[in-house]
Backbone as JSON Lines, residues from 0, in Angstrom:
{"i":0,"aa":"X","n":[221.3,7.64,-58.38],"ca":[221.09,7.27,-56.98],"c":[220.19,8.29,-56.27]}
{"i":1,"aa":"X","n":[220.31,9.56,-56.66],"ca":[219.51,10.61,-56.01],"c":[218.01,10.34,-56.23]}
{"i":2,"aa":"X","n":[217.66,9.91,-57.41],"ca":[216.26,9.61,-57.71],"c":[215.74,8.47,-56.84]}
{"i":3,"aa":"X","n":[216.55,7.43,-56.68],"ca":[216.14,6.28,-55.85],"c":[216.01,6.68,-54.39]}
{"i":4,"aa":"X","n":[216.96,7.46,-53.91],"ca":[216.92,7.89,-52.51],"c":[215.71,8.8,-52.26]}
{"i":5,"aa":"X","n":[215.44,9.7,-53.21],"ca":[214.27,10.57,-53.04],"c":[212.98,9.75,-53.06]}
{"i":6,"aa":"X","n":[212.91,8.73,-53.9],"ca":[211.73,7.85,-53.94],"c":[211.53,7.16,-52.6]}
{"i":7,"aa":"X","n":[212.61,6.75,-51.95],"ca":[212.51,6.11,-50.63],"c":[212.02,7.11,-49.58]}
{"i":8,"aa":"X","n":[212.52,8.34,-49.64],"ca":[212.05,9.37,-48.71],"c":[210.55,9.61,-48.9]}
{"i":9,"aa":"X","n":[210.16,9.82,-50.15],"ca":[208.76,10.09,-50.45],"c":[207.87,8.91,-50.07]}
{"i":10,"aa":"X","n":[208.32,7.7,-50.34],"ca":[207.55,6.51,-50.0],"c":[207.38,6.33,-48.51]}
{"i":11,"aa":"X","n":[208.47,6.49,-47.76],"ca":[208.4,6.34,-46.3],"c":[207.51,7.42,-45.7]}
{"i":12,"aa":"X","n":[207.67,8.66,-46.17],"ca":[206.86,9.76,-45.64],"c":[205.38,9.53,-45.92]}
{"i":13,"aa":"X","n":[205.07,9.14,-47.14],"ca":[203.67,8.92,-47.51],"c":[203.07,7.75,-46.76]}
{"i":14,"aa":"X","n":[203.82,6.67,-46.65],"ca":[203.32,5.48,-45.95],"c":[203.01,5.8,-44.49]}
{"i":15,"aa":"X","n":[203.92,6.47,-43.81],"ca":[203.69,6.81,-42.4],"c":[202.53,7.79,-42.28]}
{"i":16,"aa":"X","n":[202.42,8.74,-43.19],"ca":[201.29,9.68,-43.15],"c":[199.97,8.94,-43.35]}
{"i":17,"aa":"X","n":[199.95,7.95,-44.23],"ca":[198.72,7.17,-44.46],"c":[198.38,6.34,-43.22]}
{"i":18,"aa":"X","n":[199.37,5.68,-42.64],"ca":[199.11,4.84,-41.46],"c":[198.6,5.69,-40.3]}
{"i":19,"aa":"X","n":[199.3,6.75,-39.98],"ca":[198.9,7.58,-38.84],"c":[197.63,8.36,-39.16]}
{"i":20,"aa":"X","n":[197.56,8.94,-40.35],"ca":[196.38,9.71,-40.73],"c":[195.11,8.89,-40.75]}
{"i":21,"aa":"X","n":[195.19,7.66,-41.27],"ca":[193.99,6.82,-41.29],"c":[193.61,6.38,-39.88]}
{"i":22,"aa":"X","n":[194.59,6.24,-39.01],"ca":[194.29,5.92,-37.61],"c":[193.58,7.07,-36.92]}
{"i":23,"aa":"X","n":[194.06,8.28,-37.16],"ca":[193.41,9.46,-36.57],"c":[191.99,9.6,-37.12]}
{"i":24,"aa":"X","n":[191.85,9.46,-38.43],"ca":[190.53,9.6,-39.04],"c":[189.57,8.53,-38.54]}
{"i":25,"aa":"X","n":[190.06,7.31,-38.39],"ca":[189.21,6.22,-37.91],"c":[188.68,6.51,-36.51]}
{"i":26,"aa":"X","n":[189.53,7.03,-35.64],"ca":[189.11,7.38,-34.28],"c":[188.05,8.48,-34.33]}
{"i":27,"aa":"X","n":[188.19,9.41,-35.27],"ca":[187.21,10.49,-35.42],"c":[185.88,10.0,-35.99]}
{"i":28,"aa":"X","n":[185.91,8.9,-36.73],"ca":[184.7,8.4,-37.39],"c":[183.84,7.5,-36.51]}
{"i":29,"aa":"X","n":[184.47,6.69,-35.65],"ca":[183.7,5.7,-34.89],"c":[184.39,5.38,-33.56]}
{"i":30,"aa":"X","n":[183.58,4.97,-32.6],"ca":[184.12,4.51,-31.32],"c":[184.4,3.01,-31.32]}
{"i":31,"aa":"X","n":[183.95,2.31,-32.35],"ca":[184.13,0.87,-32.46],"c":[185.58,0.56,-32.86]}
{"i":32,"aa":"X","n":[186.33,-0.03,-31.94],"ca":[187.75,-0.29,-32.17],"c":[187.96,-1.25,-33.34]}
{"i":33,"aa":"X","n":[187.08,-2.21,-33.49],"ca":[187.2,-3.15,-34.61],"c":[187.08,-2.44,-35.95]}
{"i":34,"aa":"X","n":[186.13,-1.53,-36.05],"ca":[185.96,-0.75,-37.28],"c":[187.15,0.17,-37.49]}
{"i":35,"aa":"X","n":[187.65,0.76,-36.4],"ca":[188.84,1.61,-36.51],"c":[190.01,0.83,-37.1]}
{"i":36,"aa":"X","n":[190.23,-0.38,-36.59],"ca":[191.33,-1.21,-37.1],"c":[191.12,-1.58,-38.56]}
{"i":37,"aa":"X","n":[189.88,-1.87,-38.93],"ca":[189.57,-2.21,-40.32],"c":[189.85,-1.02,-41.24]}
{"i":38,"aa":"X","n":[189.41,0.16,-40.85],"ca":[189.66,1.37,-41.64],"c":[191.16,1.58,-41.81]}
{"i":39,"aa":"X","n":[191.89,1.47,-40.71],"ca":[193.33,1.67,-40.74],"c":[194.02,0.63,-41.62]}
{"i":40,"aa":"X","n":[193.62,-0.62,-41.5],"ca":[194.24,-1.69,-42.29],"c":[193.96,-1.52,-43.78]}
{"i":41,"aa":"X","n":[192.72,-1.21,-44.13],"ca":[192.37,-1.05,-45.55],"c":[193.08,0.16,-46.17]}
{"i":42,"aa":"X","n":[193.12,1.26,-45.44],"ca":[193.81,2.45,-45.95],"c":[195.3,2.18,-46.11]}
{"i":43,"aa":"X","n":[195.89,1.5,-45.13],"ca":[197.32,1.19,-45.19],"c":[197.62,0.26,-46.36]}
{"i":44,"aa":"X","n":[196.81,-0.77,-46.54],"ca":[197.04,-1.71,-47.65],"c":[196.91,-1.01,-48.99]}
{"i":45,"aa":"X","n":[195.9,-0.17,-49.13],"ca":[195.71,0.55,-50.39],"c":[196.86,1.52,-50.63]}
{"i":46,"aa":"X","n":[197.24,2.27,-49.6],"ca":[198.34,3.21,-49.74],"c":[199.65,2.53,-50.08]}
{"i":47,"aa":"X","n":[199.94,1.44,-49.4],"ca":[201.18,0.71,-49.66],"c":[201.17,0.13,-51.07]}
{"i":48,"aa":"X","n":[200.03,-0.39,-51.49],"ca":[199.93,-0.94,-52.84],"c":[200.24,0.11,-53.91]}
{"i":49,"aa":"X","n":[199.66,1.28,-53.76],"ca":[199.91,2.37,-54.72],"c":[201.37,2.79,-54.68]}
{"i":50,"aa":"X","n":[201.94,2.91,-53.49],"ca":[203.34,3.31,-53.37],"c":[204.28,2.3,-54.03]}
{"i":51,"aa":"X","n":[204.02,1.02,-53.82],"ca":[204.86,-0.01,-54.44],"c":[204.71,0.04,-55.95]}
{"i":52,"aa":"X","n":[203.5,0.22,-56.43],"ca":[203.25,0.28,-57.87],"c":[203.96,1.48,-58.5]}
{"i":53,"aa":"X","n":[203.88,2.64,-57.85],"ca":[204.44,3.87,-58.42],"c":[205.95,3.97,-58.2]}
{"i":54,"aa":"X","n":[206.42,3.7,-56.99],"ca":[207.83,3.92,-56.66],"c":[208.69,2.67,-56.74]}
{"i":55,"aa":"X","n":[208.07,1.5,-56.77],"ca":[208.83,0.26,-56.85],"c":[209.81,0.21,-58.01]}
{"i":56,"aa":"X","n":[209.39,0.59,-59.22],"ca":[210.33,0.56,-60.34],"c":[211.51,1.52,-60.19]}
{"i":57,"aa":"X","n":[211.36,2.52,-59.36],"ca":[212.44,3.51,-59.18],"c":[213.44,3.06,-58.12]}
{"i":58,"aa":"X","n":[212.93,2.65,-56.94],"ca":[213.83,2.4,-55.81],"c":[213.77,0.99,-55.26]}
{"i":59,"aa":"X","n":[212.82,0.2,-55.69],"ca":[212.62,-1.11,-55.08],"c":[211.56,-1.08,-54.0]}
{"i":60,"aa":"X","n":[211.1,0.1,-53.63],"ca":[210.0,0.28,-52.67],"c":[210.26,-0.4,-51.34]}
{"i":61,"aa":"X","n":[211.42,-0.15,-50.74],"ca":[211.7,-0.72,-49.42],"c":[210.89,0.02,-48.35]}
{"i":62,"aa":"X","n":[211.03,1.34,-48.28],"ca":[210.31,2.23,-47.36],"c":[210.53,1.9,-45.89]}
{"i":63,"aa":"X","n":[211.39,0.97,-45.57],"ca":[211.58,0.49,-44.2],"c":[213.05,0.12,-44.03]}
{"i":64,"aa":"X","n":[213.72,0.7,-43.04],"ca":[215.14,0.38,-42.85],"c":[215.42,-1.11,-42.67]}
{"i":65,"aa":"X","n":[214.51,-1.85,-42.06],"ca":[214.74,-3.29,-41.87],"c":[214.81,-4.0,-43.22]}
{"i":66,"aa":"X","n":[213.92,-3.64,-44.13],"ca":[213.92,-4.24,-45.47],"c":[215.21,-3.88,-46.2]}
{"i":67,"aa":"X","n":[215.62,-2.63,-46.09],"ca":[216.84,-2.19,-46.75],"c":[218.06,-2.9,-46.18]}
{"i":68,"aa":"X","n":[218.13,-3.05,-44.86],"ca":[219.28,-3.72,-44.25],"c":[219.35,-5.19,-44.65]}
{"i":69,"aa":"X","n":[218.21,-5.85,-44.76],"ca":[218.21,-7.24,-45.23],"c":[218.7,-7.3,-46.68]}
{"i":70,"aa":"X","n":[218.24,-6.38,-47.51],"ca":[218.69,-6.34,-48.91],"c":[220.19,-6.1,-48.99]}
{"i":71,"aa":"X","n":[220.72,-5.24,-48.12],"ca":[222.16,-4.99,-48.11],"c":[222.92,-6.22,-47.63]}
{"i":72,"aa":"X","n":[222.4,-6.9,-46.63],"ca":[223.04,-8.12,-46.13],"c":[223.09,-9.19,-47.22]}
{"i":73,"aa":"X","n":[222.06,-9.25,-48.03],"ca":[222.01,-10.22,-49.13],"c":[222.77,-9.73,-50.36]}
{"i":74,"aa":"X","n":[223.36,-8.56,-50.26],"ca":[224.11,-7.93,-51.35],"c":[223.22,-7.63,-52.57]}
{"i":75,"aa":"X","n":[221.96,-7.35,-52.3],"ca":[221.03,-6.96,-53.36],"c":[221.1,-5.46,-53.63]}
{"i":76,"aa":"X","n":[221.68,-4.73,-52.69],"ca":[221.83,-3.28,-52.81],"c":[223.19,-2.94,-52.21]}
{"i":77,"aa":"X","n":[223.98,-2.08,-52.87],"ca":[225.3,-1.73,-52.33],"c":[225.17,-1.02,-50.97]}
{"i":78,"aa":"X","n":[226.11,-1.26,-50.1],"ca":[226.07,-0.7,-48.74],"c":[225.98,0.83,-48.73]}
{"i":79,"aa":"X","n":[226.75,1.55,-49.56],"ca":[226.61,3.01,-49.54],"c":[225.19,3.47,-49.91]}
{"i":80,"aa":"X","n":[224.59,2.8,-50.87],"ca":[223.23,3.15,-51.24],"c":[222.24,2.78,-50.13]}
{"i":81,"aa":"X","n":[222.45,1.63,-49.51],"ca":[221.6,1.21,-48.4],"c":[221.67,2.22,-47.26]}
{"i":82,"aa":"X","n":[222.86,2.71,-46.98],"ca":[223.02,3.71,-45.91],"c":[222.2,4.96,-46.22]}
{"i":83,"aa":"X","n":[222.26,5.41,-47.46],"ca":[221.47,6.57,-47.86],"c":[219.99,6.31,-47.74]}
{"i":84,"aa":"X","n":[219.57,5.11,-48.13],"ca":[218.15,4.75,-48.02],"c":[217.69,4.79,-46.57]}
{"i":85,"aa":"X","n":[218.48,4.22,-45.67],"ca":[218.08,4.17,-44.25],"c":[217.92,5.58,-43.69]}
{"i":86,"aa":"X","n":[218.86,6.45,-44.0],"ca":[218.79,7.83,-43.48],"c":[217.53,8.52,-43.98]}
{"i":87,"aa":"X","n":[217.24,8.42,-45.28],"ca":[216.07,9.12,-45.79],"c":[214.76,8.43,-45.4]}
{"i":88,"aa":"X","n":[214.79,7.12,-45.17],"ca":[213.59,6.44,-44.69],"c":[213.21,6.93,-43.3]}
{"i":89,"aa":"X","n":[214.19,7.08,-42.44],"ca":[213.91,7.59,-41.09],"c":[213.44,9.04,-41.17]}
{"i":90,"aa":"X","n":[214.13,9.85,-41.98],"ca":[213.72,11.25,-42.14],"c":[212.31,11.33,-42.74]}
{"i":91,"aa":"X","n":[212.03,10.48,-43.71],"ca":[210.7,10.46,-44.32],"c":[209.63,10.06,-43.33]}
{"i":92,"aa":"X","n":[209.93,9.09,-42.49],"ca":[208.96,8.65,-41.47],"c":[208.65,9.79,-40.5]}
{"i":93,"aa":"X","n":[209.67,10.51,-40.09],"ca":[209.46,11.66,-39.2],"c":[208.61,12.72,-39.89]}
{"i":94,"aa":"X","n":[208.93,13.0,-41.15],"ca":[208.16,13.99,-41.91],"c":[206.71,13.54,-42.08]}
{"i":95,"aa":"X","n":[206.51,12.26,-42.37],"ca":[205.16,11.74,-42.56],"c":[204.32,11.81,-41.3]}
{"i":96,"aa":"X","n":[204.94,11.48,-40.16],"ca":[204.23,11.55,-38.88],"c":[203.84,12.99,-38.55]}
{"i":97,"aa":"X","n":[204.78,13.89,-38.78],"ca":[204.51,15.3,-38.53],"c":[203.38,15.8,-39.43]}
{"i":98,"aa":"X","n":[203.45,15.45,-40.71],"ca":[202.42,15.88,-41.66],"c":[201.04,15.34,-41.28]}
{"i":99,"aa":"X","n":[200.97,14.08,-40.9],"ca":[199.68,13.49,-40.52],"c":[199.08,14.23,-39.33]}
{"i":100,"aa":"X","n":[199.89,14.51,-38.33],"ca":[199.38,15.24,-37.16],"c":[198.89,16.63,-37.55]}
{"i":101,"aa":"X","n":[199.67,17.32,-38.36],"ca":[199.29,18.68,-38.76],"c":[198.04,18.69,-39.64]}
{"i":102,"aa":"X","n":[197.85,17.66,-40.46],"ca":[196.64,17.58,-41.31],"c":[195.37,17.55,-40.48]}
{"i":103,"aa":"X","n":[195.47,17.0,-39.28],"ca":[194.3,16.89,-38.41],"c":[194.33,17.92,-37.28]}
{"i":104,"aa":"X","n":[195.08,18.99,-37.48],"ca":[195.18,20.1,-36.52],"c":[195.62,19.64,-35.14]}
{"i":105,"aa":"X","n":[196.49,18.65,-35.1],"ca":[197.07,18.18,-33.85],"c":[198.47,18.76,-33.71]}
{"i":106,"aa":"X","n":[199.03,18.75,-32.5],"ca":[200.42,19.18,-32.37],"c":[201.32,18.32,-33.27]}
{"i":107,"aa":"X","n":[202.35,18.93,-33.82],"ca":[203.25,18.19,-34.71],"c":[203.83,16.97,-34.01]}
{"i":108,"aa":"X","n":[204.1,17.11,-32.72],"ca":[204.67,16.01,-31.93],"c":[203.85,15.81,-30.67]}
{"i":109,"aa":"X","n":[203.61,14.58,-30.31],"ca":[202.92,14.28,-29.06],"c":[203.26,12.86,-28.64]}
{"i":110,"aa":"X","n":[203.09,12.61,-27.36],"ca":[203.32,11.26,-26.84],"c":[202.05,10.44,-26.99]}
{"i":111,"aa":"X","n":[202.21,9.15,-27.18],"ca":[201.06,8.26,-27.27],"c":[200.36,8.19,-25.92]}
{"i":112,"aa":"X","n":[199.05,8.09,-25.96],"ca":[198.27,7.92,-24.72],"c":[197.74,6.5,-24.61]}
{"i":113,"aa":"X","n":[198.13,5.64,-25.52],"ca":[197.66,4.25,-25.53],"c":[198.65,3.36,-24.8]}
{"i":114,"aa":"X","n":[198.14,2.62,-23.82],"ca":[198.98,1.66,-23.09],"c":[199.32,0.5,-24.02]}
{"i":115,"aa":"X","n":[200.59,0.25,-24.25],"ca":[201.02,-0.8,-25.18],"c":[201.49,-2.06,-24.47]}
{"i":116,"aa":"X","n":[201.48,-2.06,-23.16],"ca":[201.95,-3.23,-22.43],"c":[201.03,-3.49,-21.25]}
{"i":117,"aa":"X","n":[200.65,-4.74,-21.08],"ca":[199.86,-5.12,-19.92],"c":[200.02,-6.61,-19.69]}
{"i":118,"aa":"X","n":[199.43,-7.12,-18.64],"ca":[199.59,-8.52,-18.28],"c":[199.1,-9.49,-19.34]}
{"i":119,"aa":"X","n":[198.04,-9.15,-20.05],"ca":[197.5,-10.04,-21.07],"c":[198.29,-10.04,-22.37]}
{"i":120,"aa":"X","n":[199.2,-9.09,-22.52],"ca":[199.96,-8.97,-23.76],"c":[201.02,-10.05,-23.87]}
{"i":121,"aa":"X","n":[201.63,-10.4,-22.76],"ca":[202.73,-11.36,-22.8],"c":[202.27,-12.65,-22.21]}
C-alpha cells in the first residue's frame, strides 16, 4: 500500500507542477491568451499521459481526490486505502504548486490576480 500511496503523491505533485508551471511559462512566452491556453493544454495532456503510463500500473493513476472517492464509492478501492490516497493527493498538489512557483522564482504562495467571476460567466 505504501508504494501505491507514494505513487499517488508523486503523480498529484507532478501533475499540478506541470499544469501550473506550463501556465507560468506560457505567460512568459507570449501575450496571446489563445496560444497560452494551447501551450498549457498540450503540456498538461502530455504530462498526464506520461504519469498515467508510468504510475497507472502501480496505483491506478487517480491523482485526484474526486476520482478516488468515486472509486471508493464503487468499491473499486478499499475505503482505508482511498483515505490515504486522498490525503497524499492533497499534500502532493500543495507540494506541486509550491514547486512550480519556486521553479520560476516566484513566491512559494500567492493569491491569484485573475478575476474568475463576471457577468458573462454565468
